[in-house]
Short mmCIF file of C-alpha atoms in Angstrom, two decimals:
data_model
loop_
_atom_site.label_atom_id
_atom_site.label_comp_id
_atom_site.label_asym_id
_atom_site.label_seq_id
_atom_site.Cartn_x
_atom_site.Cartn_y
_atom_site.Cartn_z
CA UNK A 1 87.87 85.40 78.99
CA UNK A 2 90.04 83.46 81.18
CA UNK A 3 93.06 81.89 78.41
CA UNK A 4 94.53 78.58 78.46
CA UNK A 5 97.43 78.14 81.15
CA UNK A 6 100.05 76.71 78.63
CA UNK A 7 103.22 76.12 81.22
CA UNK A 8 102.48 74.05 84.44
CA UNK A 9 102.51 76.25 87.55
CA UNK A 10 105.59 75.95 90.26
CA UNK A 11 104.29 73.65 92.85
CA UNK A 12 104.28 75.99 96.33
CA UNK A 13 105.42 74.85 99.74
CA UNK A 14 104.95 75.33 103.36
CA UNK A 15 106.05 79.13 104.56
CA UNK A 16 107.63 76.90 107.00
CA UNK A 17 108.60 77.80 110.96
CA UNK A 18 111.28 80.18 110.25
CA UNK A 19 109.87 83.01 108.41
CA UNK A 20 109.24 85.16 111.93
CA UNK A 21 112.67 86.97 110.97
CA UNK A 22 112.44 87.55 107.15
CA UNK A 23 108.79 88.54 105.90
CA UNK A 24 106.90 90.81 109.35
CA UNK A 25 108.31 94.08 108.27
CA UNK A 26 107.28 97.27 110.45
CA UNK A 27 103.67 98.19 110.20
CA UNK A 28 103.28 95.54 107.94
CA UNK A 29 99.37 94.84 109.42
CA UNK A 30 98.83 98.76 109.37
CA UNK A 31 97.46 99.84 105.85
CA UNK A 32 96.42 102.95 107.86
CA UNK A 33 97.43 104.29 111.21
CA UNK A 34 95.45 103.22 114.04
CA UNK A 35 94.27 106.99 115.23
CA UNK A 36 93.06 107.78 111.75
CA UNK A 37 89.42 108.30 111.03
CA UNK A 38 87.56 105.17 109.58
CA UNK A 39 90.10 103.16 110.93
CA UNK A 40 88.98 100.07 111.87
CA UNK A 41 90.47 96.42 113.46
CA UNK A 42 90.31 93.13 111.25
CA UNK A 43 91.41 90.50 113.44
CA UNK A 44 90.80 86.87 114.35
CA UNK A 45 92.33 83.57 115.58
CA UNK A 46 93.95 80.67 113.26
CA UNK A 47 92.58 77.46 114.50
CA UNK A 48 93.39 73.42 113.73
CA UNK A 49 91.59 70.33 113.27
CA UNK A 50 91.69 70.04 116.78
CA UNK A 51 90.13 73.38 117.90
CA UNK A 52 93.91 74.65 118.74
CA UNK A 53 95.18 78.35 117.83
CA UNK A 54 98.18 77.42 115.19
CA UNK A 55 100.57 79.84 117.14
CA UNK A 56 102.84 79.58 113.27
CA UNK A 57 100.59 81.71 110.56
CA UNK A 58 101.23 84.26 108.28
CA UNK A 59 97.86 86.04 106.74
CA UNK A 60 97.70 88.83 103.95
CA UNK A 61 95.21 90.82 103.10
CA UNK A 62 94.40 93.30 99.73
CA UNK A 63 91.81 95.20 99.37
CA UNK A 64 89.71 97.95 97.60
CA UNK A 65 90.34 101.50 99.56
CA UNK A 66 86.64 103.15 101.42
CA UNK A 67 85.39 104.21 97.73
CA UNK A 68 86.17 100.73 96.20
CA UNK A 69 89.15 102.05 94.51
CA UNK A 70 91.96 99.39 93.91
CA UNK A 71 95.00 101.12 94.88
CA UNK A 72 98.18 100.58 92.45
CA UNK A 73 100.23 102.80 95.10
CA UNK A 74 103.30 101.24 96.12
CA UNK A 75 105.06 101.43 99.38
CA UNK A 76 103.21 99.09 101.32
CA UNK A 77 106.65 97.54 102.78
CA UNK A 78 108.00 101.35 103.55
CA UNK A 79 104.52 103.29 104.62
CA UNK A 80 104.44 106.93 104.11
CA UNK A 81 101.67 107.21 106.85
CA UNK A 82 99.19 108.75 103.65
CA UNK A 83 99.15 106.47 100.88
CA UNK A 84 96.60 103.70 101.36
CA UNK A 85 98.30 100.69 99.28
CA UNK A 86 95.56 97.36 99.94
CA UNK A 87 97.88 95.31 101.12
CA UNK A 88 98.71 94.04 104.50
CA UNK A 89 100.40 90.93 106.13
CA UNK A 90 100.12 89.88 109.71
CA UNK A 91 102.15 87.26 111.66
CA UNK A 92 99.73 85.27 114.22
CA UNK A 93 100.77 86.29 117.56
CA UNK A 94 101.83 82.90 120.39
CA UNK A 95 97.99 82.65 120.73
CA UNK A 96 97.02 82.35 116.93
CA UNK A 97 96.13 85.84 116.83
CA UNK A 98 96.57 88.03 114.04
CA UNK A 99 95.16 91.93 113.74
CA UNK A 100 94.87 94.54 110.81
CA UNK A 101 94.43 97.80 111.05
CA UNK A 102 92.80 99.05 108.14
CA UNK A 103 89.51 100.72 106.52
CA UNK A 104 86.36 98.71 105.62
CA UNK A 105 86.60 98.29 102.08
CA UNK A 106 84.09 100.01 99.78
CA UNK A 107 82.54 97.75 97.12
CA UNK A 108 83.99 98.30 93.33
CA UNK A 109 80.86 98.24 91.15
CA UNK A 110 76.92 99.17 91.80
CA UNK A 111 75.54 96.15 94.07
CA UNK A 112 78.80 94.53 94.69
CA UNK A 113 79.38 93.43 98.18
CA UNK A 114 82.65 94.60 99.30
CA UNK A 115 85.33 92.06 100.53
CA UNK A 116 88.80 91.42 102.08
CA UNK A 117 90.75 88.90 99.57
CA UNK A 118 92.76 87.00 102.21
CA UNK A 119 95.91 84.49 101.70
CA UNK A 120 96.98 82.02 104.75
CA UNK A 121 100.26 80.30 104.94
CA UNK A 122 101.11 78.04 108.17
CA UNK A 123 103.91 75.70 109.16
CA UNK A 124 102.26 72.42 108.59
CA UNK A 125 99.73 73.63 105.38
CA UNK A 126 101.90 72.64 102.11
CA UNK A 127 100.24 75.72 99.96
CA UNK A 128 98.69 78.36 100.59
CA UNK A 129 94.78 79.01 101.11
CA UNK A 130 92.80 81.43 99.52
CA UNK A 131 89.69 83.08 101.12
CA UNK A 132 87.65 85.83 101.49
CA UNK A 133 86.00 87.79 104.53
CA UNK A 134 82.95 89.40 103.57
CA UNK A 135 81.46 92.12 106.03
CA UNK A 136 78.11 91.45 107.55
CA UNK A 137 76.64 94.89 107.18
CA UNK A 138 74.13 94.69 104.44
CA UNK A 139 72.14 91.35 104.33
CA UNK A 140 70.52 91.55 101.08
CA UNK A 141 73.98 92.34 99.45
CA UNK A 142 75.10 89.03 100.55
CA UNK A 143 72.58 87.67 99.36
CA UNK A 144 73.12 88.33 96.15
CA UNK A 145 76.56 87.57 95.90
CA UNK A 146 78.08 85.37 93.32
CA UNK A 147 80.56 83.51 95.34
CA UNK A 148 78.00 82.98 98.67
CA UNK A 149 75.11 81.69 96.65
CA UNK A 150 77.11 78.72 95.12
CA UNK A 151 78.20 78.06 98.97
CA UNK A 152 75.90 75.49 100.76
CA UNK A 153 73.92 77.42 103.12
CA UNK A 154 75.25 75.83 106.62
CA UNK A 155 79.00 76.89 105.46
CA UNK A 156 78.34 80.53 104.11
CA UNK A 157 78.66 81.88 107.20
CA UNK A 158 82.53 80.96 107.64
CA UNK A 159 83.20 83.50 105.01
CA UNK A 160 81.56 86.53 106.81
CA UNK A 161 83.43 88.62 109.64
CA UNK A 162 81.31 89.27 112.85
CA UNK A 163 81.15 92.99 113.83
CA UNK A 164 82.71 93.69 116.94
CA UNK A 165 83.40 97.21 118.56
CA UNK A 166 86.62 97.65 116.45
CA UNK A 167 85.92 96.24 113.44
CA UNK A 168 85.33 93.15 112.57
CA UNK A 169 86.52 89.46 113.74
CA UNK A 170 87.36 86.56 111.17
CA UNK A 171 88.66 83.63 113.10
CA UNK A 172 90.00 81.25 110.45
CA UNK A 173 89.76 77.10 111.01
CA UNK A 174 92.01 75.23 108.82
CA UNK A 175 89.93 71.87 109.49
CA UNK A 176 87.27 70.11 111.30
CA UNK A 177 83.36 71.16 111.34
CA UNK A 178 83.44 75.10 111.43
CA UNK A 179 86.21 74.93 108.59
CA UNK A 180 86.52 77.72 106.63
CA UNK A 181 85.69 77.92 103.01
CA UNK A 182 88.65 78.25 101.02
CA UNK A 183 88.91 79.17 97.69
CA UNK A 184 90.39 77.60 94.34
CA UNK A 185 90.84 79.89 91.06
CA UNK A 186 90.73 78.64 87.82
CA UNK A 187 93.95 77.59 86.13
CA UNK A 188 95.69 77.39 89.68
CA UNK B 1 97.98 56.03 119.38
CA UNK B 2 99.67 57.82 116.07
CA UNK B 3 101.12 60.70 117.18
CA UNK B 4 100.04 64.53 115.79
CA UNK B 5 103.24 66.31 118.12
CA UNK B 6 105.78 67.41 115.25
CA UNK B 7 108.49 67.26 118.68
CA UNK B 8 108.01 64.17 119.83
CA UNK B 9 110.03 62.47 116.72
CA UNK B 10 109.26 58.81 117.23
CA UNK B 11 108.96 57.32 114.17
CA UNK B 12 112.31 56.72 112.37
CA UNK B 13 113.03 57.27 108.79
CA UNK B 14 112.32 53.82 107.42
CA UNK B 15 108.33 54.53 108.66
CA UNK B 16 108.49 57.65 106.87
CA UNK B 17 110.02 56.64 104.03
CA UNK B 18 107.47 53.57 103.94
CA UNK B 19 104.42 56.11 103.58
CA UNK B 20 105.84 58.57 101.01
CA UNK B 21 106.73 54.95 99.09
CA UNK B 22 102.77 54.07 99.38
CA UNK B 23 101.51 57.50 98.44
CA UNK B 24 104.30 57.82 95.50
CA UNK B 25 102.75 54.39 94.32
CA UNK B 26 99.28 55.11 95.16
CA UNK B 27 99.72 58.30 93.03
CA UNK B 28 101.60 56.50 90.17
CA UNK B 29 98.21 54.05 89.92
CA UNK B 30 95.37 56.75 89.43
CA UNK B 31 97.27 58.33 85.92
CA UNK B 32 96.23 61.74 87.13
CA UNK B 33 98.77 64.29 86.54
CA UNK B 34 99.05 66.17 90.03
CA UNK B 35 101.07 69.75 89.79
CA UNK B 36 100.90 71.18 93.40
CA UNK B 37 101.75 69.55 96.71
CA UNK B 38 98.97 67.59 98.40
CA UNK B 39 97.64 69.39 101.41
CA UNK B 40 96.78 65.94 103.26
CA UNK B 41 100.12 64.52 103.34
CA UNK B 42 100.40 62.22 106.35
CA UNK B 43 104.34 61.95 106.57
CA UNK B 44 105.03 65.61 107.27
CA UNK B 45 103.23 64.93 110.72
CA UNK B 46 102.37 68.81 111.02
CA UNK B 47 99.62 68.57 108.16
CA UNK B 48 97.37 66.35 110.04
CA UNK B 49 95.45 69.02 111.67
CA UNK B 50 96.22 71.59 109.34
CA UNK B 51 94.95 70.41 106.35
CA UNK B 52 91.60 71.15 104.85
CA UNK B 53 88.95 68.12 104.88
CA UNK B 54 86.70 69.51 102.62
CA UNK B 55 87.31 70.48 98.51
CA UNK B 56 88.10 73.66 97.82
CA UNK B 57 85.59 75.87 96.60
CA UNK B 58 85.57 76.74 92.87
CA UNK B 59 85.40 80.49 92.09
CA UNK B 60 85.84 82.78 89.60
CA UNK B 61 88.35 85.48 90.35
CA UNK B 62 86.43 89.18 90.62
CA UNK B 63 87.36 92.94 91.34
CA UNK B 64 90.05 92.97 93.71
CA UNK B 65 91.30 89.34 93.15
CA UNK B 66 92.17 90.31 89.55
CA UNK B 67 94.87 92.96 90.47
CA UNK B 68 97.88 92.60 93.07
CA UNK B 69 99.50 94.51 95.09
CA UNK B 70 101.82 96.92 93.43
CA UNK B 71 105.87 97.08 94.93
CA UNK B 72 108.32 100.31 93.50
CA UNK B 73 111.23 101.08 93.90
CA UNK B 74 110.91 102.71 97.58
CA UNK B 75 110.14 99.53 98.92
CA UNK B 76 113.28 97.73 98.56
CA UNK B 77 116.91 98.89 99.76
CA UNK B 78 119.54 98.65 97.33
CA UNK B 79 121.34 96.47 98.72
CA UNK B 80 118.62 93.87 99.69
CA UNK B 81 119.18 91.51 97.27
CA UNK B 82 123.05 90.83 98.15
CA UNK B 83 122.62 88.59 100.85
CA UNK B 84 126.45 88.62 101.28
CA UNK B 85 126.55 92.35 102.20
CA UNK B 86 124.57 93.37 104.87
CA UNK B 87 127.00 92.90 108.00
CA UNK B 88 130.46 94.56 108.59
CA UNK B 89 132.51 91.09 107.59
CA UNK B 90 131.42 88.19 104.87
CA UNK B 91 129.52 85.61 105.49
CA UNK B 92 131.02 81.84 105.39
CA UNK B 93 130.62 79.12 102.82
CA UNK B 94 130.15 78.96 99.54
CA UNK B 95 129.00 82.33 97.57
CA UNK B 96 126.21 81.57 95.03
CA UNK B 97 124.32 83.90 92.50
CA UNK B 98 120.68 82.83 92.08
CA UNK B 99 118.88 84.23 88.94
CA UNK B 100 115.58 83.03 87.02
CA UNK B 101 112.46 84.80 85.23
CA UNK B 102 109.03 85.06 86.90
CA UNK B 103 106.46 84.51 84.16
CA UNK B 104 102.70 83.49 84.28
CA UNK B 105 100.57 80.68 83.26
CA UNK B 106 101.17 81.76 79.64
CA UNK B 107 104.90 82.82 79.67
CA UNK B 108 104.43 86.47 79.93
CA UNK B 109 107.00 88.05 82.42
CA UNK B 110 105.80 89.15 85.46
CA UNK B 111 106.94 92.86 85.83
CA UNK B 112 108.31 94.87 88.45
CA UNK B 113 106.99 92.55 91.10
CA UNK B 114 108.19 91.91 94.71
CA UNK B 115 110.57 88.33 95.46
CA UNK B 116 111.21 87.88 99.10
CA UNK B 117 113.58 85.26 99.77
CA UNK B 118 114.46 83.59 103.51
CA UNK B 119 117.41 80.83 104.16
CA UNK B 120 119.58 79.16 106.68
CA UNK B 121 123.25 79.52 106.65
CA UNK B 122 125.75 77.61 105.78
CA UNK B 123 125.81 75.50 108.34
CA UNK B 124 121.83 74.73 108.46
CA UNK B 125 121.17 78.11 111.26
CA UNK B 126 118.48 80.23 110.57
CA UNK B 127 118.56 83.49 112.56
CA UNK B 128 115.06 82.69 114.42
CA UNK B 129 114.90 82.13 117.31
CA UNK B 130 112.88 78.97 117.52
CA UNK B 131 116.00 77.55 115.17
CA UNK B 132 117.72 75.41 118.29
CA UNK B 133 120.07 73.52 115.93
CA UNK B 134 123.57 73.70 117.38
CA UNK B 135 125.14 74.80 114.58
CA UNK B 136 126.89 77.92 114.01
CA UNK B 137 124.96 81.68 113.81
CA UNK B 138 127.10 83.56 111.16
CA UNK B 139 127.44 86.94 112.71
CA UNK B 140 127.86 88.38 108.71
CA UNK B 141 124.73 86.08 107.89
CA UNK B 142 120.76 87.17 108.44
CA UNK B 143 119.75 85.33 105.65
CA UNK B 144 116.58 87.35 103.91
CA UNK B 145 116.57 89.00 100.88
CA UNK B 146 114.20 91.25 98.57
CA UNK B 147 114.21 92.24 95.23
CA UNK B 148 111.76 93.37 92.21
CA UNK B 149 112.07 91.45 88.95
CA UNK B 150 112.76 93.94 85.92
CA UNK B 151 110.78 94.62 83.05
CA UNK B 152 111.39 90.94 81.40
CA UNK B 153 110.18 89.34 84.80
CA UNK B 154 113.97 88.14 85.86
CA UNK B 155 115.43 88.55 89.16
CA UNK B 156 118.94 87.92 90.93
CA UNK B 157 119.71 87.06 94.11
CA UNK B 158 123.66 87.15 95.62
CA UNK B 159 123.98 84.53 98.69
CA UNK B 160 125.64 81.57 100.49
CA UNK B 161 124.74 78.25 99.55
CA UNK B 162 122.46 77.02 102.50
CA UNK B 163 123.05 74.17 104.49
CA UNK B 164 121.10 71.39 105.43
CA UNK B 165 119.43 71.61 109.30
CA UNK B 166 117.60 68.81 111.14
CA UNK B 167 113.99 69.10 112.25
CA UNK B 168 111.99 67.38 114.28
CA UNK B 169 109.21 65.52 111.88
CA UNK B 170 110.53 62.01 112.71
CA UNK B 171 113.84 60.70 114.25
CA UNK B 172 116.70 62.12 112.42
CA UNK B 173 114.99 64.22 110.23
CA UNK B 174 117.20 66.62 107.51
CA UNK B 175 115.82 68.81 105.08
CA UNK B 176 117.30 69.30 102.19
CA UNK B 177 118.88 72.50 101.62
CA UNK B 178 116.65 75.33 100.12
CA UNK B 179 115.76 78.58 99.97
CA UNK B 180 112.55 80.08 100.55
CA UNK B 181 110.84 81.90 97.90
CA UNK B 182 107.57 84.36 98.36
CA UNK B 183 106.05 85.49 95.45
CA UNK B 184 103.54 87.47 93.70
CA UNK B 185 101.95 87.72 90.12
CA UNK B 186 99.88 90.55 88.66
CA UNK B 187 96.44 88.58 90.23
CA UNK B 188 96.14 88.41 93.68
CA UNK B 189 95.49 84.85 92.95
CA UNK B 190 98.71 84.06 91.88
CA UNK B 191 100.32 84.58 95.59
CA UNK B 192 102.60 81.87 95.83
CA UNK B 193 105.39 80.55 98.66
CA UNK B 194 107.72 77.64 97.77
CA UNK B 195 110.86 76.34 98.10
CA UNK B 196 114.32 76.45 95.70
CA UNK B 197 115.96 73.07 96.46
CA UNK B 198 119.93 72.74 94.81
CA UNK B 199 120.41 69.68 92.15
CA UNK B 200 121.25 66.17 93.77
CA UNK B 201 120.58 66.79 96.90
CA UNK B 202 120.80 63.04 98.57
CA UNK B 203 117.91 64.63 101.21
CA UNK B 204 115.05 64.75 98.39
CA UNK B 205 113.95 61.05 98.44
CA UNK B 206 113.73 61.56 102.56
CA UNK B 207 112.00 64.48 103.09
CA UNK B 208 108.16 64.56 103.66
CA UNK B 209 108.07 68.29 102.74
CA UNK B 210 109.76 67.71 98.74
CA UNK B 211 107.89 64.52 98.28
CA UNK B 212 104.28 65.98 99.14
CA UNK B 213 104.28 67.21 95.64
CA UNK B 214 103.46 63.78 94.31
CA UNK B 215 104.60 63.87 91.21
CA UNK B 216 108.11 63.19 89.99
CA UNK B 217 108.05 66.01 86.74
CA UNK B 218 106.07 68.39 89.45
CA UNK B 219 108.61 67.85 92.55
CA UNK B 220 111.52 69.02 89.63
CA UNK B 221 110.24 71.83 88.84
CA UNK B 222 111.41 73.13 92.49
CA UNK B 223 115.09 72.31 91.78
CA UNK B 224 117.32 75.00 90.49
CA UNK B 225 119.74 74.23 87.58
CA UNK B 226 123.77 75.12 87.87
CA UNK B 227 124.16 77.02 85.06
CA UNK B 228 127.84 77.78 84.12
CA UNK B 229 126.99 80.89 82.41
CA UNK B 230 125.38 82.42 85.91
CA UNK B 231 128.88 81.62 87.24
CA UNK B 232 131.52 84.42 87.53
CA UNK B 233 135.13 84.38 87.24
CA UNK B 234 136.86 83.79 90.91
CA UNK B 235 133.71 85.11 92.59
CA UNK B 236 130.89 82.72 92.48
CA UNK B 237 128.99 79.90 91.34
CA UNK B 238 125.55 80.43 90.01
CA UNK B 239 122.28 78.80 89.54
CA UNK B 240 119.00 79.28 87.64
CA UNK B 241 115.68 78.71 88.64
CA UNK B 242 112.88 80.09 86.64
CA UNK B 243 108.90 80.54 88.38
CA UNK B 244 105.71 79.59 86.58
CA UNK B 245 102.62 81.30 88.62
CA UNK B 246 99.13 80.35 87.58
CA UNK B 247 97.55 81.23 85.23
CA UNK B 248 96.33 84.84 84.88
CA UNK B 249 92.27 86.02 84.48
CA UNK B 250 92.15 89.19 83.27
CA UNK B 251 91.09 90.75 79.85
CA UNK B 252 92.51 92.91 77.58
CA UNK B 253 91.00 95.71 78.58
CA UNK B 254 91.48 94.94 82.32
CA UNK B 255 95.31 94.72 81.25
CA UNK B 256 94.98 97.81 79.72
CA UNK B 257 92.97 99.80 82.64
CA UNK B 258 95.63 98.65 85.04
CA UNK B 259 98.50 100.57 82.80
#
């Protein structure tokens, strides 16, 4: 299983206030064109501690393709329009407001809910955060999920996105009492 | 009232320095080795409500988390990872080669993978627009590069030696000069952004950013080393700085399946 980390891990920092110019890259947030069938809208707001959009976030995505493939295509900074690559990165707009458009990923083994992985970097957060959004469509799914069982009840439901008539909404609270459960990997 | 506005820069240095001192010793008392920066760090005024109050959750990396996004060759232009090239004329200040390895948690190189790198100039001016400092804009400068590390997990980058800007954390507030590094590791849980700082930087035991990684050994690990060898006859000076990323998850066989 999981072997010993021998060398201690590069401490990370804050993406800072400046990255606006160097890491959006064109269609960045669109791992499929909008007008394609399945395509559907992952989007959400970036709040703080004091109920505030944070107008300075960065979110990725990566995720399994409709069949629960993992893609290892690459292109995702130069998109061919075709290949579906599972990755996607999304610059919060003035109001804290970031949007994907994507496909709802299909889950990669029999019974396995299906899930976004999702990183989120912010002026003002030293490291990044790791999450994930889970979709709300099948209840008893959920329910037997791994990760959302060993959440307390009263916080699971910051890691499932809300259907909406696009997609699906994931608003994001870096503190205070709807904060989101983030996520910390062994070794890290 | 303590103040939570990053503009309003009231407190001077001396206050600042006063709370990284407590925290350093605070830290120094418990004799608990900390390796990443601390998310609740009160002196870099912008954390306050952007931290996380609660503990993270453990969990054990599954499907997609143990894979990453993959980057080829079609993703980066050849000349993206020449910093000094991409305008008509050259940039000013000082040219500087930057080259380390990208390895995991166990050494192994990380392949083929994507390094995105973002800096002022050298007079402390970053190309965005929110970037009021009245220093210079270097018309020959943008300031981002991209590259993928080879098969033995090194990269290069070509650039200008950064300069130091002010911000706006307390009264005359200078971060030390650095470059920004984004990075990612065969594991989706190995995304990582950070900062390259350059050696003896007088800025380091000031700034509320460098000392929010607690630990002395940890903090070092974020400064790049001049490296005479890196350094090229009549052209430039060079520096390496090699990348740890977590440890990895995956089994053989995974490793094998993702071949």
């Amino acid at each position: 299983m999981s072997s010993q980390a021998i060398l201690a891990a590069t401490p990370g920092q804050t993406v800072g206030p400046f990255y606006g110019y160097a890491l959006p890259y064109p269609g960045d947030s669109e791992l499929v064109p909008a007008g394609r069938a399945g395509a559907i809208r992952l989007h959400g707001t970036v709040y703080d501690g004091a109920g505030q959009p944070v107008p300075d976030a960065l979110i990725e995505i990566w995720q399994a393709d409709e069949n629960g493939a993992v893609s290892r295509a690459g292109g995702s900074l130069r998109r061919d329009g075709f290949s579906f690559t599972g990755f996607g990165r999304a610059a919060v707009d003035p109001e804290g407001h970031y949007s994907f458009t994507t496909v709802r990923p299909g889950p990669t083994g029999d019974g396995a809910p299906a899930f976004f992985a999702m990183t989120v970097f912010a002026r003002g957060l030293l490291n990044r955060l790791f999450t994930r959004v889970y979709l709300p469509d099948h209840e008893a799914v959920l329910d037997g999920d791994r990760l959302l069982r060993s959440v307390a009840e009263e916080r699971r439901s910051t890691l499932v996105a809300e259907a909406d008539a696009d997609g699906y909404v994931f608003d994001i609270h870096l503190q205070g009492d709807d904060e989101t459960v983030f996520l910390a990997f062994p070794g890290a | 009232m303590k103040t939570t506005d990053s503009d309003s820069a009231q407190d001077s240095q001396a206050t600042i320095s006063d709370e990284i001192a407590r925290i350093q010793d605070d830290y120094q008392s418990t004799g608990v080795e900390e390796t990443q920066p601390r998310l609740d760090y009160a002196p870099y005024r912008s954390s306050l409500l952007r931290h996380p109050t609660k503990d993270p959750h453990h969990a054990d990396p599954e499907t997609i988390e143990l894979f990453a996004p993959v980057f080829g060759q079609r993703d980066i232009g050849t000349l993206e990872s020449d910093l000094t090239v991409q305008h008509h004329g050259e940039p000013v200040g000082e040219r500087i080669v930057v080259t380390g390895r990208v390895v995991d948690g166990e050494g192994r190189p990380v392949r083929h993978q994507l390094v995105e790198i973002w800096q002022a100039n050298a007079s402390g001016r970053y190309i965005h627009k929110r970037d009021q400092h009245p220093a210079p804009i270097d018309p020959n400068f943008t300031g981002v590069g991209r590259t993928l590390t080879d098969g033995d997990g090194s990269y290069a980058f070509t650039t200008i030696k950064p300069g130091p800007y002010p911000w706006k954390n307390h009264h005359n507030a200078w971060r030390p000069a650095h470059i920004h590094f984004s990075l990612f590791g065969q594991e989706f849980t190995q995304r990582m952004i950070t900062q390259m700082y350059l050696p003896g930087d007088p800025l380091f035991a000031l700034d509320p950013i460098y000392q929010s990684i607690v630990d002395p050994k940890a903090r070092e690990r974020l400064v790049a080393s001049y490296d005479h060898d890196v350094t090229q006859h009549e052209w430039s000076t060079g520096y390496r700085w090699d990348i740890v990323l977590t440890g990895s998850h995956r089994t053989p066989m995974e490793e094998e399946d993702s071949k």
